[in-house]
Every structure is written in structure tokens, then in C-alpha cells.
Short mmCIF file of C-alpha atoms and ligand atoms in Angstrom, two decimals:
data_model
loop_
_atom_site.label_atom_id
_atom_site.label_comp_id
_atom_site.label_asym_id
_atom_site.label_seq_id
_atom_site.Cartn_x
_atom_site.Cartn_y
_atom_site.Cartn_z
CA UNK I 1 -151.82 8.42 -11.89
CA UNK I 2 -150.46 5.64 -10.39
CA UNK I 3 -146.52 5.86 -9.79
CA UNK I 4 -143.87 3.04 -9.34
CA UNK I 5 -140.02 3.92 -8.41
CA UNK I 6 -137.58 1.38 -8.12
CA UNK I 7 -135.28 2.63 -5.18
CA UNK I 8 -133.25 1.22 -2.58
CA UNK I 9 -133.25 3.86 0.04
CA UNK I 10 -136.94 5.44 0.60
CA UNK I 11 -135.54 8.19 2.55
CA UNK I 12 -132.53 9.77 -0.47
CA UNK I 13 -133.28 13.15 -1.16
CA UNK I 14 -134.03 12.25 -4.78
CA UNK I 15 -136.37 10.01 -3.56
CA UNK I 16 -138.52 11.93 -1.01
CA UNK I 17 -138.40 14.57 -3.13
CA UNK I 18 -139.95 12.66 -6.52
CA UNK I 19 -142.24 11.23 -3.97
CA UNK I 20 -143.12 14.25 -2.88
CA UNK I 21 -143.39 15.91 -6.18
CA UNK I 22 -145.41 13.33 -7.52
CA UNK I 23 -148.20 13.84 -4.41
CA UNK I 24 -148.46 17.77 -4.77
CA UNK I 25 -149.29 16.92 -8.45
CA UNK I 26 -152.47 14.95 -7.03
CA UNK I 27 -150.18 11.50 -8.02
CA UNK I 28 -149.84 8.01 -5.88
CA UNK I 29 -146.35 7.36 -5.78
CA UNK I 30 -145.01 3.91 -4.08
CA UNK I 31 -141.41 3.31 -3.62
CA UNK I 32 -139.84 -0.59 -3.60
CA UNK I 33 -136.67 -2.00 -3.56
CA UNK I 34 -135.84 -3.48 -6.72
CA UNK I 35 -133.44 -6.13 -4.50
CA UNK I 36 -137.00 -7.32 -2.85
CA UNK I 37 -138.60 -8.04 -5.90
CA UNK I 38 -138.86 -10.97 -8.00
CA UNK I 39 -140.18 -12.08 -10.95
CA UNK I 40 -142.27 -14.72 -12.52
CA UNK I 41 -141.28 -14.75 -16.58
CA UNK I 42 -143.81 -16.95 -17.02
CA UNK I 43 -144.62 -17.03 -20.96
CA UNK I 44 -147.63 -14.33 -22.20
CA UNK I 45 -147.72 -13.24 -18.30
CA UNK I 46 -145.25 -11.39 -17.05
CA UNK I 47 -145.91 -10.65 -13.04
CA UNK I 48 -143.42 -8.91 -10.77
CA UNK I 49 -143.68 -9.36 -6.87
CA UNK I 50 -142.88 -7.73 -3.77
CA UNK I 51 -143.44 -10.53 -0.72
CA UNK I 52 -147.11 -11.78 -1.43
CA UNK I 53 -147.75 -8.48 -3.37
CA UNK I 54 -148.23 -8.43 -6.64
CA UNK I 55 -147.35 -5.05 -8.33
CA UNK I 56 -149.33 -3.93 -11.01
CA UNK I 57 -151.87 -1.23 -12.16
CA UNK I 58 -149.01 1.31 -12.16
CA UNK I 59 -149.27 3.77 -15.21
CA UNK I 60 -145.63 4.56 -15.22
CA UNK I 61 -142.15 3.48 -13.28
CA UNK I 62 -139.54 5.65 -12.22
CA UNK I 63 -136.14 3.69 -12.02
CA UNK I 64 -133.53 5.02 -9.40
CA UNK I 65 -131.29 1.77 -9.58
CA UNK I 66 -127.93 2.44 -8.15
CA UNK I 67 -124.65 1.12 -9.95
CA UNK I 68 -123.92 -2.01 -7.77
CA UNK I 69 -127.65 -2.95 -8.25
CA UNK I 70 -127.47 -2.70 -12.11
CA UNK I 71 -128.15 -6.16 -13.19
CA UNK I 72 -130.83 -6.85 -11.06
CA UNK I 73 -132.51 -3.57 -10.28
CA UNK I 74 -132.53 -3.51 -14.63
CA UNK I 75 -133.87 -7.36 -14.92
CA UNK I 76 -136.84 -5.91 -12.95
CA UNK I 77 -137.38 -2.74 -15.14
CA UNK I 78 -137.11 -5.07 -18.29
CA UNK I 79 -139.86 -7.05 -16.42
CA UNK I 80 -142.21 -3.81 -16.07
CA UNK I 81 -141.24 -2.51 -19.23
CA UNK I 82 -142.44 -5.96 -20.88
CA UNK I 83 -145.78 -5.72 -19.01
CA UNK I 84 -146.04 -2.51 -21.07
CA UNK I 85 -145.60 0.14 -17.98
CA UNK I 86 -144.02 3.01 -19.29
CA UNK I 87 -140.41 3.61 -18.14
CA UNK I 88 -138.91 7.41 -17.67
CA UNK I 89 -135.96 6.11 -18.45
CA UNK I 90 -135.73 2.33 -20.49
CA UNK I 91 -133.61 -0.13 -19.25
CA UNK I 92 -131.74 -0.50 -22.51
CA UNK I 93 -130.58 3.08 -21.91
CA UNK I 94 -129.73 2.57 -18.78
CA UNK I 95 -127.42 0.01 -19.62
CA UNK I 96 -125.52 1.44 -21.86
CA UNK I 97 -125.20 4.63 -20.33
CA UNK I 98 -123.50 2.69 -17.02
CA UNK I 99 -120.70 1.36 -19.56
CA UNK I 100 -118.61 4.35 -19.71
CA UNK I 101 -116.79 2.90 -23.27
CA UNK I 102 -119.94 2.05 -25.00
CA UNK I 103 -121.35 5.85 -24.31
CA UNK I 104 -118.22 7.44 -25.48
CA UNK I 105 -118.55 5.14 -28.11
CA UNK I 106 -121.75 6.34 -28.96
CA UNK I 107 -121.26 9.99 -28.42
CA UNK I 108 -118.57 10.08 -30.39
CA UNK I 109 -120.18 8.65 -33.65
CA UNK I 110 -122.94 11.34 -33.12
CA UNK I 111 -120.14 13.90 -33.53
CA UNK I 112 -120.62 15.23 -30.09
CA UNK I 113 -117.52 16.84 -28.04
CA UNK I 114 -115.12 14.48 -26.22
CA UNK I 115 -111.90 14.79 -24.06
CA UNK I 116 -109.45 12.53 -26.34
CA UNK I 117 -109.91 9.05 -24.97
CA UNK I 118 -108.06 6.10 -25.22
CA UNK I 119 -108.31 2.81 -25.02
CA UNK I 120 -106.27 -0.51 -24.73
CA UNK I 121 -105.84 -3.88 -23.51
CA UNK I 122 -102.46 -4.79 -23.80
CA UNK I 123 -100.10 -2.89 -21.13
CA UNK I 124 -97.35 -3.00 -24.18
CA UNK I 125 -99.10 -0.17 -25.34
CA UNK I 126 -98.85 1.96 -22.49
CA UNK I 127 -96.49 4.35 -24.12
CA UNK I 128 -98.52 5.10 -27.12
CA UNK I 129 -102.12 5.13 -25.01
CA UNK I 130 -100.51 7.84 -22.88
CA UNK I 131 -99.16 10.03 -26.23
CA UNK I 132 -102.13 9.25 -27.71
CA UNK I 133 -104.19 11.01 -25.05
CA UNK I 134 -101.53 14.06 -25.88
CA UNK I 135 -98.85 13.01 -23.56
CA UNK I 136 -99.11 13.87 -19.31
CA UNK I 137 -100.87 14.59 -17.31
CA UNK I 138 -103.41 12.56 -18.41
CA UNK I 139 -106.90 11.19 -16.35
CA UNK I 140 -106.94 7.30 -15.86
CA UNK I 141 -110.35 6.47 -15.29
CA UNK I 142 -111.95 2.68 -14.08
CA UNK I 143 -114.39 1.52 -16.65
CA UNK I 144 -116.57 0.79 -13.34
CA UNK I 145 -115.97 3.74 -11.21
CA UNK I 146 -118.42 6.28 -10.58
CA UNK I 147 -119.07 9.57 -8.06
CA UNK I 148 -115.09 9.84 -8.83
CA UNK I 149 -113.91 6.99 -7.30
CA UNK I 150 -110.83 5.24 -9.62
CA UNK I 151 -110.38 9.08 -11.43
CA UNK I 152 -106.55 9.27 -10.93
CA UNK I 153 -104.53 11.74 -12.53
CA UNK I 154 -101.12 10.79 -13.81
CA UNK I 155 -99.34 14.54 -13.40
CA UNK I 156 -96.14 12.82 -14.93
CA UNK I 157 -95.53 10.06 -17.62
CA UNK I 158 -93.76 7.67 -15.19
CA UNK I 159 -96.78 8.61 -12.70
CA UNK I 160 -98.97 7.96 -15.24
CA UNK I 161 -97.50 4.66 -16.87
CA UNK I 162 -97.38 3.04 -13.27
CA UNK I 163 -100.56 3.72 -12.51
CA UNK I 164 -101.65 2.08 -16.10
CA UNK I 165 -99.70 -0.53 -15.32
CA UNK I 166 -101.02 -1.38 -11.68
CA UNK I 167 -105.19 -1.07 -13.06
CA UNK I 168 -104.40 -3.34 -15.87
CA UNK I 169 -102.24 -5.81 -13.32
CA UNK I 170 -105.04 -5.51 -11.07
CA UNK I 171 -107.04 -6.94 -14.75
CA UNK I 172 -109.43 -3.93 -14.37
CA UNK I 173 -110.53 -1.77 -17.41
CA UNK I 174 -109.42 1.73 -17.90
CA UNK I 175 -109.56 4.54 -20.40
CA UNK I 176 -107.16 7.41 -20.39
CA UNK I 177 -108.17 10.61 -21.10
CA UNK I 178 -106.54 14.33 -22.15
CA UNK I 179 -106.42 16.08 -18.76
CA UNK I 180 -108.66 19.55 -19.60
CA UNK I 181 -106.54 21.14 -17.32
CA UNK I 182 -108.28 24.67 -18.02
CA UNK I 183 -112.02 23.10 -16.85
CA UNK I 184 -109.91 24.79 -13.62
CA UNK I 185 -111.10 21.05 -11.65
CA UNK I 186 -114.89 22.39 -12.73
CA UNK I 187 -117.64 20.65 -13.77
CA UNK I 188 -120.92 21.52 -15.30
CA UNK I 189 -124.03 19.29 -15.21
CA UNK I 190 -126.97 20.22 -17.08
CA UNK I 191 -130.17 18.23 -16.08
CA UNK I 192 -131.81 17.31 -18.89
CA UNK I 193 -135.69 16.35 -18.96
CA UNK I 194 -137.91 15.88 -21.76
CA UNK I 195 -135.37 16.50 -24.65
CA UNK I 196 -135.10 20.34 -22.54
CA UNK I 197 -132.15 21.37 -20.13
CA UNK I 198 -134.06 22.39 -16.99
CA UNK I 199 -131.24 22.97 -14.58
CA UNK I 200 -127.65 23.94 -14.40
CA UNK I 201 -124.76 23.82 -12.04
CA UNK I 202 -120.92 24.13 -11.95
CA UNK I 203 -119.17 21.88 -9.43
CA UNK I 204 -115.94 22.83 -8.25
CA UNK I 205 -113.45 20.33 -6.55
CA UNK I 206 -112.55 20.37 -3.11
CA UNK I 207 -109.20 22.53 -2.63
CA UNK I 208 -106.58 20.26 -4.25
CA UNK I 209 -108.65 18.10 -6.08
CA UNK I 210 -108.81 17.96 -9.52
CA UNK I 211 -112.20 15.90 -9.25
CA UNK I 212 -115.23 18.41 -8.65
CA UNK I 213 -117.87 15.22 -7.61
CA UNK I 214 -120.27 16.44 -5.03
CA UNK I 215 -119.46 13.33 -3.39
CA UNK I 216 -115.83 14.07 -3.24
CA UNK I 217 -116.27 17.24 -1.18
CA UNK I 218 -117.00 19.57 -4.37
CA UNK I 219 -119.20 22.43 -3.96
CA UNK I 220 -122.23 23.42 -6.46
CA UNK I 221 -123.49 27.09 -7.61
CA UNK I 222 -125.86 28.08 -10.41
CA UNK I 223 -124.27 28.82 -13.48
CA UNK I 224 -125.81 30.22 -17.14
CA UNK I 225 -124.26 27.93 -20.05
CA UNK I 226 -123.54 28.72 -23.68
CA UNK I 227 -126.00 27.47 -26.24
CA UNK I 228 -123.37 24.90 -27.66
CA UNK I 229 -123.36 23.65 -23.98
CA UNK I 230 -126.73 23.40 -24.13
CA UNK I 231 -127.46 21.60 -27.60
CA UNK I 232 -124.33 19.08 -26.65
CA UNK I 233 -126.32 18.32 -23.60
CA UNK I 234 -129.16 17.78 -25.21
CA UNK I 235 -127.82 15.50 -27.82
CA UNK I 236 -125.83 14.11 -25.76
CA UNK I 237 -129.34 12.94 -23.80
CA UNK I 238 -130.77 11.54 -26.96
CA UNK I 239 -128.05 9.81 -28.15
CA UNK I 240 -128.40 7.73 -25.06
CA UNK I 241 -131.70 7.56 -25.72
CA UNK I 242 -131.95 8.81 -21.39
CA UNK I 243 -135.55 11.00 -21.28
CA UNK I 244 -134.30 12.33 -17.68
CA UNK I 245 -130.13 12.23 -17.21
CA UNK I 246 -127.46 14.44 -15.87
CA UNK I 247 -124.67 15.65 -18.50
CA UNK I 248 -121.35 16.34 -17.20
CA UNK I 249 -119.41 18.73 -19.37
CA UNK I 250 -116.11 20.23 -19.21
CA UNK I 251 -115.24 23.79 -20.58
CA UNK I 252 -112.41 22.71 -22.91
CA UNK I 253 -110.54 24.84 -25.26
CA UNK I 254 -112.05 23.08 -28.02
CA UNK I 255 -115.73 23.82 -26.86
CA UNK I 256 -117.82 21.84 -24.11
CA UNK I 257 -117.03 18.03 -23.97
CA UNK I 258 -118.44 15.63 -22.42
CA UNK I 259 -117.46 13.29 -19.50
CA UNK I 260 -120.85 11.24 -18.52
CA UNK I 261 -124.12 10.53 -19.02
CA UNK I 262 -125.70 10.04 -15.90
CA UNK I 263 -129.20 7.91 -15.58
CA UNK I 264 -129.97 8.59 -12.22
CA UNK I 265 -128.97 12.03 -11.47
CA UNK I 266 -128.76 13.13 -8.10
CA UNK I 267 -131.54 15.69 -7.39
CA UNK I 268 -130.21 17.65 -3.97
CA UNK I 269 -127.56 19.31 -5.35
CA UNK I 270 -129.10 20.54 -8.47
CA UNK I 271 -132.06 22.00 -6.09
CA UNK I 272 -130.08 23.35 -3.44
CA UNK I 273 -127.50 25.20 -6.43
CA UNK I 274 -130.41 26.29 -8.47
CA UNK I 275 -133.42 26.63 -6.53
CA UNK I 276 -135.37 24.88 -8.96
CA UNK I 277 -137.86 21.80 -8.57
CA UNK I 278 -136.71 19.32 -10.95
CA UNK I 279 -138.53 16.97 -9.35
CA UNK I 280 -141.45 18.18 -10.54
CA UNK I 281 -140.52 18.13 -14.40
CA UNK I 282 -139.62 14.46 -14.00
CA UNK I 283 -142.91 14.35 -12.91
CA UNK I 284 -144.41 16.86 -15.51
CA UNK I 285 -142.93 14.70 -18.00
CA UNK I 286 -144.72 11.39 -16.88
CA UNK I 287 -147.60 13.05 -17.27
CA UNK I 288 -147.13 14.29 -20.56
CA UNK I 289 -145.59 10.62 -22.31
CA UNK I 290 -146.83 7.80 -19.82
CA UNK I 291 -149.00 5.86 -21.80
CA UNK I 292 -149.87 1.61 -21.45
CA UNK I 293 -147.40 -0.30 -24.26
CA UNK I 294 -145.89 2.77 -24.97
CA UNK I 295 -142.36 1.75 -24.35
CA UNK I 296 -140.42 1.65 -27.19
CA UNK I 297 -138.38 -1.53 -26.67
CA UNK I 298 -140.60 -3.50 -24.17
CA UNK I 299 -137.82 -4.81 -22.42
CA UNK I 300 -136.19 -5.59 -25.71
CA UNK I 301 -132.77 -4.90 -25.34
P1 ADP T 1 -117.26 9.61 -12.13
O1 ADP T 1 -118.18 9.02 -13.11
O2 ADP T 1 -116.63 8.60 -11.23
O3 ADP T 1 -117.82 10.82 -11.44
P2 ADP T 1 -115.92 11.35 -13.98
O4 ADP T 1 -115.44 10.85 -15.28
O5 ADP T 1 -117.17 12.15 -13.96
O6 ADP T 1 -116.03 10.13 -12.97
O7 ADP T 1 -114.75 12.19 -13.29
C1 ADP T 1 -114.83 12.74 -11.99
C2 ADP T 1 -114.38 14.19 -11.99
O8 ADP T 1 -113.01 14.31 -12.39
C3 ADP T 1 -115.14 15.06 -12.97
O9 ADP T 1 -116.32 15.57 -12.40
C4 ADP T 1 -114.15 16.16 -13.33
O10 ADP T 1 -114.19 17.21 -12.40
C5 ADP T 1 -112.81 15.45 -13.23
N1 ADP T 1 -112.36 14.98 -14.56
C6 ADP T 1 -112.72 13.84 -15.16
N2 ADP T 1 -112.16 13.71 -16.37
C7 ADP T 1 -111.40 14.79 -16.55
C8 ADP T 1 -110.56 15.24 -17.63
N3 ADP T 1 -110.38 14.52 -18.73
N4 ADP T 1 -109.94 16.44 -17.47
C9 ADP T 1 -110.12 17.18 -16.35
N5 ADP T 1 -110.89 16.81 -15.31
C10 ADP T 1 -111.53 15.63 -15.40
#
């Protein structure tokens, strides 16, 4: 098979690896960067370029598009997706799994386990938004954060309430969450593929942070989960429609909850934790489902 991913940096982990995957499996797999393409939306005849290149004849696309690429790096999935390639992940899902309200929106009207979360506009409200989360310490978390970045916790209520109040000065979004202080600043992310959990680690934050994000300094191991952890992963992956995503769960006292659905999962740490090649399922999996017009929106979003 032929094999398109969208990816700005050729040399990620994730990347080589997939690549690498893909070519053991007797696969062609060519990387571009989304940013360098460009479309012609010409009516009936969709074409997508890279310089004089014209990229086509690929049997499936595997989109790595990073969150400050999203609206292009997803105009040019829509683009293959139209042509009929088949996506491992559709750029509808994408979407709404990068808006961090709409998802908990969504997961919550599939009855699947949450961390109380609030939301507001008004700063008025900023008493009741913090009781309403159950009262501090409570998580404050940007709308457009990710790898941890804009997770603050507000250990008191005045802490808390002046750190509402300077997002929403700063006119930024924010939800506020119940603090699951006994997650013990652990993590668990199951990588789901296929509709099937295939890997599992804990993160644990760096000493003194109550963020466990690899990125943050966090350290990963292998860990077994419960089969409610599992089946709230794995709903959690359809309701965002995501055929390859990272759950992040935290062990609450009410049962595993869920934090985010991530689209474009980092692979190294799951690998290194677990010893397993997920890159090969991703891969497994485009060979089971890839299939011409087989997308189920066609860039339809
Ligand atoms: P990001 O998308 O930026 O990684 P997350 O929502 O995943 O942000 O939060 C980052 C980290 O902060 C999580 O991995 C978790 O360890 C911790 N965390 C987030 N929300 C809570 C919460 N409600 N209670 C306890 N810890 C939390």
C-alpha cells in the first residue's frame, strides 16, 4: 500500500517510527508537511500539491497535525478525505477532539466518567463556578492549552478566584475542574486502536507537580487497568469518533474519569513504558479498513 502522513517534523519519534512500521510491513510510506501543501478546490476535482508535485495514488493518510497547525494541517485532510483517501483518523474528529468543551460535552452525554467541570463566561460567577466544581482546590484549565501548559491549580479559593479572574481578563477561555486529588498527580493513558486498547501507561508528575505530562518532566511505567478503565477508554474513543487516540484517565473515587482525548498520541513514551509496537497496529489497522471512498464524511464536516 501506498501511505501518506501529514507531519511537520520527519524526524519525531512517532514519525520515524510509523514510517518505519509501515516499511517492515512491505508498505511505502511518504511523509509531507501539511504547511507546504496547497490545494486546488477546484469543483468535481479536488488536487492537493506539494511544490510541482501532485499527491495522489495514496490508499490511505495518516494525519499527525500538531495543535498550532490545526486549521490548516485539517483543511488539507478535508481535501484528501474529499478525494476519497481513507483517513485513520477524520478530520471532523479531529476537530472536535482539539476543543476541550465540545469533547467533554460529548463525553458527558454518552454517560462516560468526568471530573466535575465547569463552565462560564461572566467573571460574576466566579464564586459559584468554583463551588460548583466542589469548592478548592480546584484545576483551571485554558480551553487551548495542551501537553499541560495553562493547567493551574488554585490550592485556595482566593488562589483560585484570582487566577479565574486574570484568564478571563486576559479574555481567554477556561473550565474549572474538581481537583482528583487522590489520582496522587497520576495519569493513565490507554492507547486505543481499532475500537481495542493496545497499550497502557501511568504517568507520574515530576516531584511537586501535580501535572504528570511527559512533557512536563513526568515519568511513564507500564501499568494493568481495570476493565471499567478499559471500556471508558474505549467509549470514550468512539464517542469521538478517533479510530487511533490516546485516553487520559484519572483514578477518581468515583471510578476512572476522563481528562482528554488525544488525536495524535505521542508514540515514544507508550513504547519505551510498555515495550510494545504500537506503531505497528496503527499500521495493522490501515490495512485492515483502508479502502478508496470509504471515509465516512468525505470531508463533510
Ligand atoms: P493537557 O491537555 O494540557 O495535557 P490535561 O487536562 O491533560 O492538560 O492536564 C494535565 C495534567 O494535569 C494531567 O495529565 C493530570 O496529571 C493533571 N490534571 C488535570 N486535570 C486534573 C484534575 N481535575 N485533577 C487532578 N489532576 C489533574
Amino acid at each position: 500500500m501506498k501511505i501518506l502522513m501529514l507531519a511537520r517534523n520527519q524526524n519525531l519519534y512517532s514519525h520515524k517510527r510509523l514510517k518505519e512500521a509501515a516499511e517492515e510491513r512491505g508498505h511505502e510510506l511518504n511523509m509531507y508537511d501539511p504547511l507546504k501543501c496547497y490545494m486546488d478546490i477546484a469543483s468535481h476535482r479536488p488536487k492537493l500539491f506539494f511544490g510541482s508535485t501532485e499527491i495522489k495514488g495514496y490508499d490511505a493518510v495518516i494525519p499527525r497535525i500538531g495543535a498550532s497547525v490545526t486549521f490548516y494541517g485539517l483543511a488539507v485532510l478535508r481535501q484528501l478525505e474529499t478525494m476519497g483517501m481513507f483517513p485513520v483518523n477524520e478530520s471532523v474528529a479531529i476537530e472536535r477532539s482539539r476543543d476541550k468543551l465540545r469533547s467533554m460535552q460529548l463525553l458527558a452525554r454518552d454517560g462516560i466518567g468526568l471530573p466535575v467541570t465547569v463552565f462560564a463566561h461572566d467573571t460574576k460567577m466566579t464564586e459559584e463556578v468554583i463551588q460548583r466544581a466542589g469548592g478548592a482546590p480546584v484545576v483551571i484549565k485554558l480551553l487551548e492549552g495542551t501537553q499541560g501548559v495553562g493547567v493551574v491549580l488554585g490550592e485556595t479559593h482566593k488562589a483560585a478566584k484570582s487566577v479565574i479572574e486574570a484568564f478571563r481578563g486576559a479574555n481567554v477561555n477556561i473550565l474549572v475542574q474538581e481537583f482528583i486529588r487522590e489520582a496522587g498527580a497520576t495519569d493513565i493513558r490507554a492507547l486505543v486502536v481499532g475500537g481495542k486498547v493496545v497499550a497502557t501507561m501511568q504517568r507520574t508528575g515530576a516531584e511537586g507537580d501535580f501535572r504528570s505530562n511527559l512533557h512536563r518532566g513526568g515519568s511513564a511505567c507500564k501499568i494493568r487497568i481495570t476493565p471499567e478503565e478499559r471500556s471508558t477508554a474505549i467509549r470514550a474513543a468512539k464517542t469521538m469518533g478517533l479510530n487511533v487516540c490516546g485516553v487520559d484517565m484519572l483514578r477518581s473515587n468515583h471510578g476512572p474519569v476522563v481528562m482528554e482525548v488525544n488525536s495524535s498520541p505521542g508514540l515514544e513514551g507508550v513504547e519505551t513504558a510498555t515495550g510494545i509496537d504500537v506503531a505497528s497496529k496503527i499500521i495493522e489497522l490501515i490495512e485492515k479498513k483502508a479502502e478508496y471512498g470509504k471515509t465516512k464524511t468525505k470531508g463533510k464536516g
